[in-house]
Coordinates of C-alpha atoms in Angstrom, one line a residue:
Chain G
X1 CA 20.6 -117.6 14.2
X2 CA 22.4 -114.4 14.1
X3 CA 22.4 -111.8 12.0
X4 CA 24.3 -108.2 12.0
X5 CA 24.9 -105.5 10.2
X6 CA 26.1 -102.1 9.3
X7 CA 24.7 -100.1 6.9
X8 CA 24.5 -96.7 5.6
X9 CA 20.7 -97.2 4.6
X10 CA 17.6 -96.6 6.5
X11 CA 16.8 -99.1 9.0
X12 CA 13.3 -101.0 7.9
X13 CA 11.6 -102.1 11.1
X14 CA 9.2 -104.1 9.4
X15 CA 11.8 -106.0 7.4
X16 CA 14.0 -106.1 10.6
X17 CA 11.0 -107.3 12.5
X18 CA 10.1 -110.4 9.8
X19 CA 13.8 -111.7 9.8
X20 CA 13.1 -112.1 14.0
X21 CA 10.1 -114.0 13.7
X22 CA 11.6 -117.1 13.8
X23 CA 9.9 -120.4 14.3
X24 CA 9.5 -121.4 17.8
X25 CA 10.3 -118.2 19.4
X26 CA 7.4 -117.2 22.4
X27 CA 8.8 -114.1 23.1
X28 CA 10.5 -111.3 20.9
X29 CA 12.0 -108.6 22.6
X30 CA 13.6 -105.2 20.5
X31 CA 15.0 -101.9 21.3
X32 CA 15.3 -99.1 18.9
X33 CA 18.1 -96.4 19.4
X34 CA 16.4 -92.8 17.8
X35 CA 18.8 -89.7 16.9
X36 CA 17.1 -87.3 19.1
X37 CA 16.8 -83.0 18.5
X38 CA 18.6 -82.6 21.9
X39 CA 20.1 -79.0 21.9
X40 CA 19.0 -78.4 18.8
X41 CA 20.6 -81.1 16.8
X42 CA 19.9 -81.3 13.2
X43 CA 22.4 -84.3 12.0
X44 CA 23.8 -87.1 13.5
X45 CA 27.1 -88.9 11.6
X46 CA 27.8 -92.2 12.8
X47 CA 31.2 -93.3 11.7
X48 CA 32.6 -97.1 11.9
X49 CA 35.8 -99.5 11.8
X50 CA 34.7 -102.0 8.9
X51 CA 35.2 -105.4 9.5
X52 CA 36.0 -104.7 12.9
X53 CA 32.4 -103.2 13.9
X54 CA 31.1 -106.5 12.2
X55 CA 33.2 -108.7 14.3
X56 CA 32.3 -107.1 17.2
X57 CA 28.9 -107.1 16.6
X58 CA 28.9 -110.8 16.3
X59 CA 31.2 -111.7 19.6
X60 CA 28.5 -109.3 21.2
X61 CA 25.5 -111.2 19.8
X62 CA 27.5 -114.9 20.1
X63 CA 27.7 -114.1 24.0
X64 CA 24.0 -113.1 24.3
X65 CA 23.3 -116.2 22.6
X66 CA 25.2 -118.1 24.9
X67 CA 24.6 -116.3 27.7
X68 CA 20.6 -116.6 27.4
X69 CA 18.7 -119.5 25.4
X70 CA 18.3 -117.1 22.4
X71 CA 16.6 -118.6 19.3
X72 CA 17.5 -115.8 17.0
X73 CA 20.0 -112.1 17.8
X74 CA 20.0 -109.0 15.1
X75 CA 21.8 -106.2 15.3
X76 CA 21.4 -103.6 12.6
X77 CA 23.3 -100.3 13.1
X78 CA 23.3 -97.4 10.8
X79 CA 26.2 -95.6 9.7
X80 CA 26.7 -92.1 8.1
X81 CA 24.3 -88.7 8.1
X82 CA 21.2 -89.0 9.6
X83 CA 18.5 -86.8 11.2
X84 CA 16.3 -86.3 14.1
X85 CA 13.6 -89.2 14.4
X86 CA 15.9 -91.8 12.1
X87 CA 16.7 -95.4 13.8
X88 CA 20.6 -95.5 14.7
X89 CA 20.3 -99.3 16.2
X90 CA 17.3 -101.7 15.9
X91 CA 18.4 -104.8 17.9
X92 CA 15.9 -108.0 18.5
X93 CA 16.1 -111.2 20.7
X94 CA 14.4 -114.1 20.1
X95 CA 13.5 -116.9 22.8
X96 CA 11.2 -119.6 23.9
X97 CA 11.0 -117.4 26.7
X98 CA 10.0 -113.8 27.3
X99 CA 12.8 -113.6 30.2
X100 CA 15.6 -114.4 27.9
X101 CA 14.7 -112.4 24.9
X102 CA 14.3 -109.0 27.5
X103 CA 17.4 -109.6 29.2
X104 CA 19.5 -110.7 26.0
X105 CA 18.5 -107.5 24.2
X106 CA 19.1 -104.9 27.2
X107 CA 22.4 -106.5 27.5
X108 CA 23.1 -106.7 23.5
X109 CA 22.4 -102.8 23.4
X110 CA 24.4 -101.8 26.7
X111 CA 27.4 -103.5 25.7
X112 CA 27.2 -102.1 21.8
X113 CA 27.3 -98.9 23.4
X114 CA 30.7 -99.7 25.0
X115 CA 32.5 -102.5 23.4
X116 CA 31.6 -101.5 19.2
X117 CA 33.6 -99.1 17.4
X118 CA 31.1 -96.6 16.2
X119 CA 31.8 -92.7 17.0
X120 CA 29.2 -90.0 16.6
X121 CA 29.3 -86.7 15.2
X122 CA 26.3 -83.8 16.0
X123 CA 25.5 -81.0 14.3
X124 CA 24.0 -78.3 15.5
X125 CA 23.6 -74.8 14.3
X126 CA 26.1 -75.3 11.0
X127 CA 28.8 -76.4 13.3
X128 CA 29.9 -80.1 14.1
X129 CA 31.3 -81.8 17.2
X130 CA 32.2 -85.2 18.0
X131 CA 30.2 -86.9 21.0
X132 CA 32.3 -87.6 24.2
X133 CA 31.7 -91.2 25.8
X134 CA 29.3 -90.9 28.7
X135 CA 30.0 -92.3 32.2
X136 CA 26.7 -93.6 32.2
X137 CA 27.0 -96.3 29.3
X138 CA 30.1 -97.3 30.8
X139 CA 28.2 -98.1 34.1
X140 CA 25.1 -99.7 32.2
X141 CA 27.5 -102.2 30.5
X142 CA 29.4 -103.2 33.2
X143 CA 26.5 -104.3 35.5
X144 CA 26.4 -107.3 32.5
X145 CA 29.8 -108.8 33.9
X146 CA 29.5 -112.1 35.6
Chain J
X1 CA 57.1 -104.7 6.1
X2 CA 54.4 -101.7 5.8
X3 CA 52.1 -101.4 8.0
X4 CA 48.8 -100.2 7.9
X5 CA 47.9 -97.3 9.8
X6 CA 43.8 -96.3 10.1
X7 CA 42.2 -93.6 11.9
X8 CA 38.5 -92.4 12.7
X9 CA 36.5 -90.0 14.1
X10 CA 38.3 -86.9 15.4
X11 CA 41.6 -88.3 15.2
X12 CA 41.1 -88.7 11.5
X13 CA 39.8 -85.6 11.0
X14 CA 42.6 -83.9 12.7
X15 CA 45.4 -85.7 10.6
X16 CA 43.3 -85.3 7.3
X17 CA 43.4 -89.1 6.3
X18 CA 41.7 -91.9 7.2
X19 CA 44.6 -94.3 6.5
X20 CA 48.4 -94.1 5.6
X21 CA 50.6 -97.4 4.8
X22 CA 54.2 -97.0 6.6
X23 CA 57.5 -98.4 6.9
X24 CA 57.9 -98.5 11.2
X25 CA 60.7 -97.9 12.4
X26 CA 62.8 -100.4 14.6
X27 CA 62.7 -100.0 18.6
X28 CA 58.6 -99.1 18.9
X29 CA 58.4 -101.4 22.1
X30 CA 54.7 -100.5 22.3
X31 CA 51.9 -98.9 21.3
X32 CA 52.6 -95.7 23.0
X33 CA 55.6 -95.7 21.1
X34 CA 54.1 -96.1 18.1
X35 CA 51.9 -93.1 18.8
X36 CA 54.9 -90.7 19.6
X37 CA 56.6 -91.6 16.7
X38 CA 53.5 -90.7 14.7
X39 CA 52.8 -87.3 16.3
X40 CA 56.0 -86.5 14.9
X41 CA 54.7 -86.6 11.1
X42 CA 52.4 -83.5 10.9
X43 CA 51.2 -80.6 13.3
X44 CA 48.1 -82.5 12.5
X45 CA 49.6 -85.5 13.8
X46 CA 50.8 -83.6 16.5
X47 CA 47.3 -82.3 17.4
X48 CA 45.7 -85.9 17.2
X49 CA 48.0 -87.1 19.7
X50 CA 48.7 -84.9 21.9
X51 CA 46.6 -86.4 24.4
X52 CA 47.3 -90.1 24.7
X53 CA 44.5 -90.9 27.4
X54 CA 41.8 -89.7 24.8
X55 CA 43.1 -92.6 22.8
X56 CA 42.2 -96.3 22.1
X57 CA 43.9 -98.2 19.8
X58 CA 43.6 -101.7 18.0
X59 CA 46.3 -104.3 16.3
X60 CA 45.0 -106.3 13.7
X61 CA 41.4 -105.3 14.6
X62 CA 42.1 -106.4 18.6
X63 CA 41.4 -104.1 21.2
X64 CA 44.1 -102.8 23.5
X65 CA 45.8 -100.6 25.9
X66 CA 48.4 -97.8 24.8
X67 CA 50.7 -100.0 26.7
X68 CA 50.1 -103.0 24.8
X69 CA 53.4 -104.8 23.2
X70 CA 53.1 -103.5 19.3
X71 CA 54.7 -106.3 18.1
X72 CA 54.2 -106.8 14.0
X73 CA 51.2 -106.1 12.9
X74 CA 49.4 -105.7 9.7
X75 CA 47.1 -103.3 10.4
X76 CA 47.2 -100.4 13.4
X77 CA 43.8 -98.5 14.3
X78 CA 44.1 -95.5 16.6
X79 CA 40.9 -93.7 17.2
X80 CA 38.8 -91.8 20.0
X81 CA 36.6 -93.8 22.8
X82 CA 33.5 -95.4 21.1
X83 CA 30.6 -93.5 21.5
X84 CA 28.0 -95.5 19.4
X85 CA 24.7 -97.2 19.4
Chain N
X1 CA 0.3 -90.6 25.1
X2 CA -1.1 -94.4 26.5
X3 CA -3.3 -96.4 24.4
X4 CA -4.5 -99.6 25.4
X5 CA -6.1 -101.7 22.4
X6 CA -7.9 -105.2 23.2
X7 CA -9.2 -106.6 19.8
X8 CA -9.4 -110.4 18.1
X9 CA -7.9 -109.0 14.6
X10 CA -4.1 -110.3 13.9
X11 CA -1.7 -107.2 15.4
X12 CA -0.1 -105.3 12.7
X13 CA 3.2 -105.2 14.3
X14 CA 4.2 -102.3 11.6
X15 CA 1.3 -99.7 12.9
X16 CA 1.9 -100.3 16.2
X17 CA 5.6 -99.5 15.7
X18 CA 5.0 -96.5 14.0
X19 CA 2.2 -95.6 16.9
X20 CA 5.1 -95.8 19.4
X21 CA 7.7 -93.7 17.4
X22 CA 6.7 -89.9 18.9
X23 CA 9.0 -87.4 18.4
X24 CA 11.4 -86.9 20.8
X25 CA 11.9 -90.6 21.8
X26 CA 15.1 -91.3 21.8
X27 CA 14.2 -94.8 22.7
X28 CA 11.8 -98.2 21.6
X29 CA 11.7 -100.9 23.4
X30 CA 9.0 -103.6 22.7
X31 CA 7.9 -106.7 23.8
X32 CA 5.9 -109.8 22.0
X33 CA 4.5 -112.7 23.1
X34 CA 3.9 -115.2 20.2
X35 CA 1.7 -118.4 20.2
X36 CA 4.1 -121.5 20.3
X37 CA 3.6 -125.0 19.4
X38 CA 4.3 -126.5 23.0
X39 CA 3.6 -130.5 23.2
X40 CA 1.6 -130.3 19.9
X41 CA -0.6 -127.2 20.4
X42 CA -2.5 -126.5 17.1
X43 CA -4.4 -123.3 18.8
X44 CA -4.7 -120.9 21.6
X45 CA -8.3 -119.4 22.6
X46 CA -8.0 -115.7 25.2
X47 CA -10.6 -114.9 26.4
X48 CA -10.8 -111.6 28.7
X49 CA -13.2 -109.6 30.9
X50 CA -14.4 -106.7 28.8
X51 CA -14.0 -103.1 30.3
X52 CA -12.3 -104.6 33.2
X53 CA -9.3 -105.9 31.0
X54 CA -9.0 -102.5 29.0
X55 CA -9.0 -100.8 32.5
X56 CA -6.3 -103.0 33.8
X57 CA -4.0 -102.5 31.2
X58 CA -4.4 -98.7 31.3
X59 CA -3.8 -99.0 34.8
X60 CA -0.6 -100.6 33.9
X61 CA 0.3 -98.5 31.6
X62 CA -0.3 -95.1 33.5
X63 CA 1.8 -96.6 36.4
X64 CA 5.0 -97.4 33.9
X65 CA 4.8 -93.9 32.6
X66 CA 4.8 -92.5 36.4
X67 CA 7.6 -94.6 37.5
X68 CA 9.6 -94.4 34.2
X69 CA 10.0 -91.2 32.4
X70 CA 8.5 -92.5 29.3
X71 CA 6.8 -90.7 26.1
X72 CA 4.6 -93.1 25.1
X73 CA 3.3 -96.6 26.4
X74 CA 1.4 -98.9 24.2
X75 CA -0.5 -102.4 25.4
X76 CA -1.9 -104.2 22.8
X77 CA -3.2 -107.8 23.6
X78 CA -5.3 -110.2 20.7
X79 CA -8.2 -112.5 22.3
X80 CA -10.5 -115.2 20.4
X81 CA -8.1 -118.0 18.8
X82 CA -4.8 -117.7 17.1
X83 CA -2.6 -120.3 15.9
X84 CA 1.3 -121.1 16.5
X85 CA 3.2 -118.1 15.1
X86 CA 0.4 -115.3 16.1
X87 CA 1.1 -112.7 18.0
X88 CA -0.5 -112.4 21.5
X89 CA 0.5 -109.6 22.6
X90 CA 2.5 -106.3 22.1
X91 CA 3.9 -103.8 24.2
X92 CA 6.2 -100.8 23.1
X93 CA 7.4 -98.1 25.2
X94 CA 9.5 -95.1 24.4
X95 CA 11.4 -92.7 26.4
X96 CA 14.1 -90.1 25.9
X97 CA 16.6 -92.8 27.1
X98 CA 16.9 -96.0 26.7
X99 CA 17.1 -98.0 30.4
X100 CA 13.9 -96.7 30.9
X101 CA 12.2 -97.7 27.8
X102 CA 13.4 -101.3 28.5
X103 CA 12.7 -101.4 31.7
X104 CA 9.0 -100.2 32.1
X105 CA 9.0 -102.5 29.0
X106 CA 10.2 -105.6 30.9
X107 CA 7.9 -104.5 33.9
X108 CA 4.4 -103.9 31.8
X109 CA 4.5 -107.9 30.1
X110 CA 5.6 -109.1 33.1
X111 CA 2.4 -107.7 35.5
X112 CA 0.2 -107.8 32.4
X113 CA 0.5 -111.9 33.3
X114 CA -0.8 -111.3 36.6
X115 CA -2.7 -108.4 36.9
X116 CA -5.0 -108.4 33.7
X117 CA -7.6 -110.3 33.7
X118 CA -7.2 -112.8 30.3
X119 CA -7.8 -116.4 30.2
X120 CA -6.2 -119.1 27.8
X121 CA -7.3 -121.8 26.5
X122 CA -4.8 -124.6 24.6
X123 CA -6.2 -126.9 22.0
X124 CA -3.8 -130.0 21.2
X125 CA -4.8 -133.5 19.5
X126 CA -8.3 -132.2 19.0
X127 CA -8.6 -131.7 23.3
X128 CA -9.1 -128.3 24.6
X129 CA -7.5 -127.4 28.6
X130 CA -7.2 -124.2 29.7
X131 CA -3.8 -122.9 31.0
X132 CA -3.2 -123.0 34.7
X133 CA -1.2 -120.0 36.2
X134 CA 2.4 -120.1 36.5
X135 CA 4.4 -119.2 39.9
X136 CA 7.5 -118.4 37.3
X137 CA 4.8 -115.4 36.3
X138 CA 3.8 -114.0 40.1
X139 CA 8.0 -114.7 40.6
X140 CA 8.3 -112.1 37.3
X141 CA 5.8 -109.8 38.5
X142 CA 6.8 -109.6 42.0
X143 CA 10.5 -107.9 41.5
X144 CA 8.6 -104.7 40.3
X145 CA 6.5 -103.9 43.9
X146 CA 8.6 -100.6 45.2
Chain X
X1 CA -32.6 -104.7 43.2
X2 CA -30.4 -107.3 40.4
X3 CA -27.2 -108.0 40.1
X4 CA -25.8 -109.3 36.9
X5 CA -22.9 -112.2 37.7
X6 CA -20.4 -112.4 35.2
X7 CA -18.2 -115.7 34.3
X8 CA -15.4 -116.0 32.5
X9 CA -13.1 -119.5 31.2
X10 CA -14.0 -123.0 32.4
X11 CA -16.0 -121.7 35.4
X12 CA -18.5 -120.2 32.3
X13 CA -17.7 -123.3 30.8
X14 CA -19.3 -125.6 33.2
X15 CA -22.0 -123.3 34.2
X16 CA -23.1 -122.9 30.9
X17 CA -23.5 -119.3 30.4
X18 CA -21.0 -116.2 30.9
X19 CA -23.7 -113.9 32.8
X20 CA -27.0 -114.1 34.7
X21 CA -29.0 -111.5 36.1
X22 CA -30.6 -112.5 39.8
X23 CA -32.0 -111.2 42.6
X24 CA -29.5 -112.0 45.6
X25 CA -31.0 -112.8 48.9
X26 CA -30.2 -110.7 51.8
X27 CA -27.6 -112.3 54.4
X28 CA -24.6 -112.8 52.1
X29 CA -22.0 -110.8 53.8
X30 CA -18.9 -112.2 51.7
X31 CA -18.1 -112.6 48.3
X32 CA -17.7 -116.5 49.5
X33 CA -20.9 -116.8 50.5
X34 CA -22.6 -115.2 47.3
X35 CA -20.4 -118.2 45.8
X36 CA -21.7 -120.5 48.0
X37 CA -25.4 -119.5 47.5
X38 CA -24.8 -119.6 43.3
X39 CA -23.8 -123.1 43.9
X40 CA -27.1 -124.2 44.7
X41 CA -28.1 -123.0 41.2
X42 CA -27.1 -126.2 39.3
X43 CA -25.0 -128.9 39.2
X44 CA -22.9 -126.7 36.5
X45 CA -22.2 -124.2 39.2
X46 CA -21.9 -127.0 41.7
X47 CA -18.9 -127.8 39.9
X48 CA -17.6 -124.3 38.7
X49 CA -17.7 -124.0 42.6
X50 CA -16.1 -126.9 44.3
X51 CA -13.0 -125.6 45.1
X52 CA -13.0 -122.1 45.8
X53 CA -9.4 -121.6 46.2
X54 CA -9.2 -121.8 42.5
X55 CA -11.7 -118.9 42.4
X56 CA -11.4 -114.9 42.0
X57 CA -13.7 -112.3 41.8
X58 CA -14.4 -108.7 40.8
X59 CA -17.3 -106.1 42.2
X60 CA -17.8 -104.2 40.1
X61 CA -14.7 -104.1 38.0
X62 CA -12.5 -104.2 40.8
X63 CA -10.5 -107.4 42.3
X64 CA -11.1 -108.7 45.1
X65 CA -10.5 -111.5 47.8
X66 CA -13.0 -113.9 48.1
X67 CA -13.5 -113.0 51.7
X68 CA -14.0 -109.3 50.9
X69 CA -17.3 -108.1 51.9
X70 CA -20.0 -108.2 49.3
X71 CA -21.9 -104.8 49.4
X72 CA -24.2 -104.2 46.7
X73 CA -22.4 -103.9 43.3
X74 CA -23.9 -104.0 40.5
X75 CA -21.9 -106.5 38.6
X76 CA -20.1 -109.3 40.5
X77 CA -17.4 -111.7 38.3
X78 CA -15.8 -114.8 39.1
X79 CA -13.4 -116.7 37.2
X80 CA -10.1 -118.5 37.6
X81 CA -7.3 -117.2 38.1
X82 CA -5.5 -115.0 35.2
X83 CA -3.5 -116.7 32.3
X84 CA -2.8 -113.6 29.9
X85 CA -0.1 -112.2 27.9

């Protein structure tokens, strides 16, 4: 079972969290990505390719799956303004198996960082600036290659 | 044929649409070459392009490199590294 | 900011999310272990070592947040009897970024099998047989020792 | 001077009780040989006791090996080994 999607509204954990719970699962494993106040950050704009994001979303999610014995992948990523202390990402693995489900999800939100089309925008005392990729996602995905 | 032409983040912002539908001319061997002919539109163009290694770039929602074959496509994305999740 | 909670009531997954989310944490990552319905089993019975178990777990927990930088660091484990579907246990951990919320994550359930003192029962077809421990789980606990 | 003895899962089970409060003779230098003297209780500890390689213990909150020496806590446990989370 997988599920993904991009949305400009809130993230709701406790929804996201029900629609994980599947039947069988022994071990659910999440990871939720925060816009932090770093630098004095007031907004965060998160900006996306439809249909593309999607898709890429789901060949991210299909791999975990195949990768690990997954009985249920989410992905749920916010898109447009938000603030300090709002959810960006709330990804969850499901598995018989607490192994798979921690593994799947550190892998689902290394390679989203990487391999999705999303781009950020900060602002920070009135002004706005785009965020440069970081070296060190680029290193944190590619330690998932076979 | 048109194609169509999206762009995001920065590179949108700099040309001041998010999208434009255009008749391409013959002889764009690549994406590169696509990109050059574009930065010849606008200053704004210009500015988006002026750097091609700060550029990625998708045909028909595929990823690839500036040096990718163009061939036809529908739809072109050029836009900035992702820097999500 | 480490709280520990040993307790027989159902675990509200919702409060303990929003326990976890401090400001500043730029990262969630949680773990939990649900009750499955292995080879027909209708219940599962913990049973732990009171004030030895809580000390245990804040053991665990204060060692995560000195290896990891994290924020916050929640254990939260169920006893008495639950049935298929229940939650077990919880973990969450935040941290300013994310590798090390998932990893002290990932480290805390796995030593929590070894190194807290819980006991569990099954009961299937109206038998009862406690669970023997599990080499896979001193395997999983072992790759954290420095 | 007492010492309450704590048990926990199917070694309570077959002793019948999860804690006692005795008096322990002098001359049990090891935590195996308190075991071995508790044995004597009943045949319910007899057979919590049989095999004490599938024992483990606790002075006073903190584990130990069954060959650790015995001291004088004040609370001694043994049980199986762990099966949480």
């Amino acid at each position: 079972m997988i599920a993904v999607m991009v949305d400009p509204t809130p993230i709701d954990i406790g929804a996201e969290y029900a629609a994980i719970a599947v039947d069988g699962a022994g071990g659910i494993a999440t990871f939720a990505g925060l816009v932090r106040a770093d630098d004095g950050v007031t907004a965060l704009t998160l900006e996306h390719y439809p249909g593309a994001t999607e898709a890429a979303l789901v060949a991210l999610a299909e791999a975990a799956a195949a990768r690990w014995a997954l009985s249920a992948a989410r992905i749920t990523h916010r898109v447009g303004r938000m603030v300090p202390g709002d959810t960006v990402v709330f990804v969850a693995t499901a598995a018989r198996h607490r192994a798979a489900a921690l593994e799947a999800c550190a892998f689902l939100i290394d390679r989203l960082k990487t391999d999705a089309p999303f781009w950020k925008k900060e602002t920070l005392a009135g002004a706005e600036r785009w965020v440069e990729p970081r070296d060190s996602d680029d290193a944190a995905a590619a330690r998932w290659r076979p | 044929m048109t194609t169509e032409i999206l762009y995001f983040a920065w590179v949108r912002e700099k040309i001041g649409t998010g999208a434009e539908t255009l008749d391409l001319p013959a002889g764009l061997a690549t994406v590169a070459d696509l990109v050059a002919w574009l930065a010849g539109r606008s200053p704004g163009h210009a500015e988006a392009f002026a750097d091609p290694t700060r550029l990625r770039a998708a045909l028909d929602q595929n990823f690839v490199a500036l040096d990718a074959p163009l061939g036809r496509p529908r739809e072109v994305a050029i836009f900035p590294p992702v820097t999500g999740g």
